[in-house]
Amino acid sequence: MIRKCILKLIFFNQVLDTGIQSIIERFDKLSEHNSLFSFLYNISIIEDENELLKHCKDLQLSLTSNNGLNTDINALELHQELISFKRCSRNEKSDPRKVSEYICKRKMVELFPNLVKALKILLTLPIIAASAERSFSKMKIMKNYLRSQICQLCLVGLATLSIEKDVSNKLGMEEIVADFAALKARKIKIIKKVKMLDLLLYRFLNFCKENSLF
């Protein structure tokens, strides 16, 4: 009986307390995230403009650093951009990813700069509340890439293509091969030979730049 009590105090109660605390922290963090970004998850249902302005100001405050000197977005401009976007895209799906794709495909990034920044932050912000769930594949690749001391262009290009494989998979291999063949790299005497990976990386970066992905 004494051993059971000791086991309960030393092991069971501590495990239970840790589990309860982890659950509380998880919901607190998710609740904080939801309170800041919930209005961006479905722009089409926004009705109260005063409430929308309040959400925009709260988001600006959370994205402000150095005692208010640096901020990523302007709340008043974001408020107007959301209202304008809602009017011009009534028939479009309004989840964050679809909105971001809609703006980029129609080259309207300059019209909605604050909205684009807010969506980029929302879509790239990893929410991990439990210490046992750190297997975030994309972040793992990036961390390995940042820790690497190898500076060969070939490996840097491979890492970039792997990290952004969703974008690189959209590139047309036939066009890349045709461009490579048109260069006639084997007949040109240069210090650094033109390689297939270099051309692929070049096309990838141009694709990202045209679609405002960086």
mmCIF file of C-alpha atoms in Angstrom:
data_model
loop_
_atom_site.group_PDB
_atom_site.id
_atom_site.type_symbol
_atom_site.label_atom_id
_atom_site.label_comp_id
_atom_site.label_asym_id
_atom_site.label_seq_id
_atom_site.Cartn_x
_atom_site.Cartn_y
_atom_site.Cartn_z
ATOM 1 C CA MET A 1 0.000 0.000 0.000
ATOM 2 C CA ILE A 2 2.800 2.396 0.859
ATOM 3 C CA ARG A 3 4.575 1.602 -2.418
ATOM 4 C CA LYS A 4 1.394 2.303 -4.365
ATOM 5 C CA CYS A 5 1.034 5.669 -2.658
ATOM 6 C CA ILE A 6 4.662 6.533 -3.378
ATOM 7 C CA LEU A 7 4.254 5.486 -7.031
ATOM 8 C CA LYS A 8 1.101 7.548 -7.275
ATOM 9 C CA LEU A 9 2.753 10.638 -5.823
ATOM 10 C CA ILE A 10 6.056 10.383 -7.679
ATOM 11 C CA PHE A 11 4.917 9.094 -11.068
ATOM 12 C CA PHE A 12 1.166 9.060 -11.708
ATOM 13 C CA ASN A 13 0.338 12.510 -10.315
ATOM 14 C CA GLN A 14 3.243 14.130 -12.161
ATOM 15 C CA VAL A 15 2.268 12.509 -15.461
ATOM 16 C CA LEU A 16 -1.337 13.578 -14.943
ATOM 17 C CA ASP A 17 -0.320 17.154 -14.074
ATOM 18 C CA THR A 18 1.916 17.332 -17.151
ATOM 19 C CA GLY A 19 -0.892 16.074 -19.378
ATOM 20 C CA ILE A 20 -3.416 18.541 -17.977
ATOM 21 C CA GLN A 21 -0.968 21.437 -18.295
ATOM 22 C CA SER A 22 -0.163 20.490 -21.910
ATOM 23 C CA ILE A 23 -3.857 20.430 -22.806
ATOM 24 C CA ILE A 24 -4.405 23.823 -21.168
ATOM 25 C CA GLU A 25 -1.410 25.338 -22.998
ATOM 26 C CA ARG A 26 -2.556 23.849 -26.298
ATOM 27 C CA PHE A 27 -6.027 25.369 -26.086
ATOM 28 C CA ASP A 28 -4.649 28.683 -24.835
ATOM 29 C CA LYS A 29 -2.307 28.982 -27.822
ATOM 30 C CA LEU A 30 -4.946 27.883 -30.306
ATOM 31 C CA SER A 31 -7.415 30.311 -28.757
ATOM 32 C CA GLU A 32 -4.888 33.150 -29.022
ATOM 33 C CA HIS A 33 -4.190 32.287 -32.655
ATOM 34 C CA ASN A 34 -7.913 32.094 -33.424
ATOM 35 C CA SER A 35 -8.623 35.455 -31.795
ATOM 36 C CA LEU A 36 -5.988 37.139 -33.993
ATOM 37 C CA PHE A 37 -6.535 35.464 -37.373
ATOM 38 C CA SER A 38 -10.121 34.151 -37.296
ATOM 39 C CA PHE A 39 -11.453 37.029 -39.440
ATOM 40 C CA LEU A 40 -9.122 35.976 -42.294
ATOM 41 C CA TYR A 41 -10.406 32.413 -42.505
ATOM 42 C CA ASN A 42 -13.616 33.417 -44.256
ATOM 43 C CA ILE A 43 -13.594 36.954 -45.583
ATOM 44 C CA SER A 44 -16.969 36.609 -47.309
ATOM 45 C CA ILE A 45 -18.904 36.363 -44.023
ATOM 46 C CA ILE A 46 -17.595 39.658 -42.642
ATOM 47 C CA GLU A 47 -20.584 41.901 -41.899
ATOM 48 C CA ASP A 48 -19.788 44.319 -39.070
ATOM 49 C CA GLU A 49 -17.134 46.777 -40.293
ATOM 50 C CA ASN A 50 -16.478 48.104 -36.786
ATOM 51 C CA GLU A 51 -15.730 44.610 -35.530
ATOM 52 C CA LEU A 52 -13.524 44.029 -38.566
ATOM 53 C CA LEU A 53 -11.563 47.200 -37.793
ATOM 54 C CA LYS A 54 -11.060 46.003 -34.220
ATOM 55 C CA HIS A 55 -9.646 42.681 -35.487
ATOM 56 C CA CYS A 56 -7.304 44.545 -37.851
ATOM 57 C CA LYS A 57 -6.010 46.757 -35.029
ATOM 58 C CA ASP A 58 -5.455 43.746 -32.771
ATOM 59 C CA LEU A 59 -3.506 42.002 -35.537
ATOM 60 C CA GLN A 60 -1.378 45.099 -36.170
ATOM 61 C CA LEU A 61 -0.606 45.337 -32.460
ATOM 62 C CA SER A 62 0.495 41.685 -32.317
ATOM 63 C CA LEU A 63 2.745 42.185 -35.370
ATOM 64 C CA THR A 64 4.387 45.335 -33.993
ATOM 65 C CA SER A 65 7.876 45.302 -32.461
ATOM 66 C CA ASN A 66 10.487 47.733 -31.103
ATOM 67 C CA ASN A 67 7.941 49.710 -29.069
ATOM 68 C CA GLY A 68 5.765 50.394 -32.071
ATOM 69 C CA LEU A 69 8.556 51.411 -34.450
ATOM 70 C CA ASN A 70 8.267 48.380 -36.725
ATOM 71 C CA THR A 71 5.010 46.883 -37.903
ATOM 72 C CA ASP A 72 4.203 44.469 -40.718
ATOM 73 C CA ILE A 73 0.749 45.793 -41.571
ATOM 74 C CA ASN A 74 -1.352 48.933 -41.301
ATOM 75 C CA ALA A 75 -4.706 48.237 -39.629
ATOM 76 C CA LEU A 76 -6.678 50.983 -41.407
ATOM 77 C CA GLU A 77 -5.339 49.995 -44.825
ATOM 78 C CA LEU A 78 -5.970 46.305 -44.145
ATOM 79 C CA HIS A 79 -9.539 47.149 -43.147
ATOM 80 C CA GLN A 80 -10.172 48.948 -46.442
ATOM 81 C CA GLU A 81 -8.469 46.204 -48.456
ATOM 82 C CA LEU A 82 -10.672 43.524 -46.897
ATOM 83 C CA ILE A 83 -13.827 45.476 -47.698
ATOM 84 C CA SER A 84 -12.674 46.091 -51.278
ATOM 85 C CA PHE A 85 -11.665 42.480 -51.802
ATOM 86 C CA LYS A 86 -14.996 41.227 -50.496
ATOM 87 C CA ARG A 87 -16.822 43.394 -53.034
ATOM 88 C CA CYS A 88 -14.726 42.370 -56.038
ATOM 89 C CA SER A 89 -14.648 38.619 -55.339
ATOM 90 C CA ARG A 90 -18.109 37.690 -54.129
ATOM 91 C CA ASN A 91 -18.220 34.410 -56.063
ATOM 92 C CA GLU A 92 -14.752 33.243 -55.045
ATOM 93 C CA LYS A 93 -13.866 30.908 -52.193
ATOM 94 C CA SER A 94 -12.609 33.002 -49.313
ATOM 95 C CA ASP A 95 -10.371 30.651 -47.320
ATOM 96 C CA PRO A 96 -6.831 32.066 -46.849
ATOM 97 C CA ARG A 97 -5.090 29.870 -49.420
ATOM 98 C CA LYS A 98 -7.695 30.472 -52.137
ATOM 99 C CA VAL A 99 -7.639 34.209 -51.482
ATOM 100 C CA SER A 100 -3.838 34.284 -51.711
ATOM 101 C CA GLU A 101 -3.872 32.306 -54.977
ATOM 102 C CA TYR A 102 -6.634 34.518 -56.378
ATOM 103 C CA ILE A 103 -4.656 37.701 -55.692
ATOM 104 C CA CYS A 104 -1.362 36.319 -57.040
ATOM 105 C CA LYS A 105 -2.839 34.837 -60.228
ATOM 106 C CA ARG A 106 -4.536 38.105 -61.106
ATOM 107 C CA LYS A 107 -1.425 40.123 -60.191
ATOM 108 C CA MET A 108 -3.255 42.250 -57.623
ATOM 109 C CA VAL A 109 -0.549 42.124 -54.946
ATOM 110 C CA GLU A 110 0.065 45.872 -55.203
ATOM 111 C CA LEU A 111 -3.650 46.523 -54.702
ATOM 112 C CA PHE A 112 -3.825 44.481 -51.484
ATOM 113 C CA PRO A 113 -0.316 44.670 -49.921
ATOM 114 C CA ASN A 114 -1.446 44.458 -46.287
ATOM 115 C CA LEU A 115 -3.883 41.626 -46.982
ATOM 116 C CA VAL A 116 -1.165 39.671 -48.789
ATOM 117 C CA LYS A 117 1.251 40.139 -45.865
ATOM 118 C CA ALA A 118 -1.374 39.039 -43.342
ATOM 119 C CA LEU A 119 -2.215 35.946 -45.404
ATOM 120 C CA LYS A 120 1.464 35.041 -45.802
ATOM 121 C CA ILE A 121 1.951 35.214 -42.043
ATOM 122 C CA LEU A 122 -1.184 33.158 -41.433
ATOM 123 C CA LEU A 123 -0.293 30.468 -43.990
ATOM 124 C CA THR A 124 3.343 30.107 -42.924
ATOM 125 C CA LEU A 125 2.853 30.292 -39.164
ATOM 126 C CA PRO A 126 3.401 26.819 -37.631
ATOM 127 C CA ILE A 127 1.109 26.130 -34.690
ATOM 128 C CA ILE A 128 2.635 23.419 -32.483
ATOM 129 C CA ALA A 129 1.365 23.352 -28.922
ATOM 130 C CA ALA A 130 2.606 19.945 -27.736
ATOM 131 C CA SER A 131 6.306 19.241 -27.206
ATOM 132 C CA ALA A 132 5.808 15.645 -28.379
ATOM 133 C CA GLU A 133 4.621 16.771 -31.823
ATOM 134 C CA ARG A 134 7.732 18.373 -33.261
ATOM 135 C CA SER A 135 7.883 16.311 -36.457
ATOM 136 C CA PHE A 136 6.983 19.195 -38.773
ATOM 137 C CA SER A 137 8.480 17.982 -42.036
ATOM 138 C CA LYS A 138 8.944 21.335 -43.774
ATOM 139 C CA MET A 139 10.497 22.951 -40.712
ATOM 140 C CA LYS A 140 12.781 19.963 -40.246
ATOM 141 C CA ILE A 141 14.110 20.368 -43.791
ATOM 142 C CA MET A 142 14.676 24.083 -43.256
ATOM 143 C CA LYS A 143 16.483 23.547 -39.954
ATOM 144 C CA ASN A 144 18.781 20.951 -41.518
ATOM 145 C CA TYR A 145 19.431 23.333 -44.394
ATOM 146 C CA LEU A 146 20.261 26.234 -42.056
ATOM 147 C CA ARG A 147 22.562 24.086 -39.903
ATOM 148 C CA SER A 148 24.460 22.822 -42.945
ATOM 149 C CA GLN A 149 27.900 24.346 -43.484
ATOM 150 C CA ILE A 150 28.151 23.086 -47.079
ATOM 151 C CA CYS A 151 28.072 25.975 -49.530
ATOM 152 C CA GLN A 152 28.080 24.188 -52.902
ATOM 153 C CA LEU A 153 25.543 25.749 -55.247
ATOM 154 C CA CYS A 154 24.333 22.295 -56.273
ATOM 155 C CA LEU A 155 23.342 21.351 -52.709
ATOM 156 C CA VAL A 156 21.839 24.773 -52.006
ATOM 157 C CA GLY A 157 19.717 24.417 -55.142
ATOM 158 C CA LEU A 158 18.581 20.931 -54.176
ATOM 159 C CA ALA A 159 17.602 22.140 -50.707
ATOM 160 C CA THR A 160 15.624 25.057 -52.149
ATOM 161 C CA LEU A 161 13.786 22.807 -54.607
ATOM 162 C CA SER A 162 13.009 20.308 -51.850
ATOM 163 C CA ILE A 163 11.722 22.940 -49.422
ATOM 164 C CA GLU A 164 9.481 24.510 -52.061
ATOM 165 C CA LYS A 165 8.565 21.326 -53.932
ATOM 166 C CA ASP A 166 4.923 22.420 -54.250
ATOM 167 C CA VAL A 167 6.086 25.271 -56.462
ATOM 168 C CA SER A 168 8.920 23.450 -58.254
ATOM 169 C CA ASN A 169 6.572 20.607 -59.232
ATOM 170 C CA LYS A 170 4.560 23.092 -61.296
ATOM 171 C CA LEU A 171 7.549 23.902 -63.516
ATOM 172 C CA GLY A 172 7.484 22.349 -66.976
ATOM 173 C CA MET A 173 10.450 20.012 -67.417
ATOM 174 C CA GLU A 174 10.114 20.043 -71.208
ATOM 175 C CA GLU A 175 10.495 23.823 -71.322
ATOM 176 C CA ILE A 176 13.488 23.663 -68.991
ATOM 177 C CA VAL A 177 15.163 20.999 -71.141
ATOM 178 C CA ALA A 178 14.457 23.065 -74.263
ATOM 179 C CA ASP A 179 16.002 26.162 -72.676
ATOM 180 C CA PHE A 180 19.014 24.138 -71.584
ATOM 181 C CA ALA A 181 19.462 22.747 -75.103
ATOM 182 C CA ALA A 182 19.122 26.218 -76.612
ATOM 183 C CA LEU A 183 22.026 27.456 -74.506
ATOM 184 C CA LYS A 184 24.360 24.888 -76.085
ATOM 185 C CA ALA A 185 26.308 24.906 -72.853
ATOM 186 C CA ARG A 186 28.788 22.270 -74.023
ATOM 187 C CA LYS A 187 30.004 24.478 -76.876
ATOM 188 C CA ILE A 188 30.495 27.602 -74.782
ATOM 189 C CA LYS A 189 33.802 27.836 -72.954
ATOM 190 C CA ILE A 190 33.116 29.448 -69.622
ATOM 191 C CA ILE A 191 34.729 29.081 -66.213
ATOM 192 C CA LYS A 192 31.646 27.594 -64.622
ATOM 193 C CA LYS A 193 29.690 25.107 -66.670
ATOM 194 C CA VAL A 194 25.952 25.580 -66.967
ATOM 195 C CA LYS A 195 24.288 22.651 -65.299
ATOM 196 C CA MET A 196 20.747 21.371 -65.373
ATOM 197 C CA LEU A 197 20.155 22.099 -61.700
ATOM 198 C CA ASP A 198 21.281 25.717 -62.066
ATOM 199 C CA LEU A 199 18.780 26.269 -64.851
ATOM 200 C CA LEU A 200 16.020 24.551 -62.909
ATOM 201 C CA LEU A 201 16.719 26.713 -59.864
ATOM 202 C CA TYR A 202 16.789 29.833 -62.044
ATOM 203 C CA ARG A 203 13.389 29.015 -63.524
ATOM 204 C CA PHE A 204 12.053 28.227 -60.061
ATOM 205 C CA LEU A 205 13.136 31.587 -58.627
ATOM 206 C CA ASN A 206 11.635 33.443 -61.599
ATOM 207 C CA PHE A 207 8.381 31.546 -61.126
ATOM 208 C CA CYS A 208 8.270 32.535 -57.439
ATOM 209 C CA LYS A 209 9.048 36.154 -58.263
ATOM 210 C CA GLU A 210 6.315 36.374 -60.909
ATOM 211 C CA ASN A 211 3.749 34.924 -58.512
ATOM 212 C CA SER A 212 4.938 36.990 -55.507
ATOM 213 C CA LEU A 213 5.711 33.884 -53.463
ATOM 214 C CA PHE A 214 8.854 35.379 -51.882
#
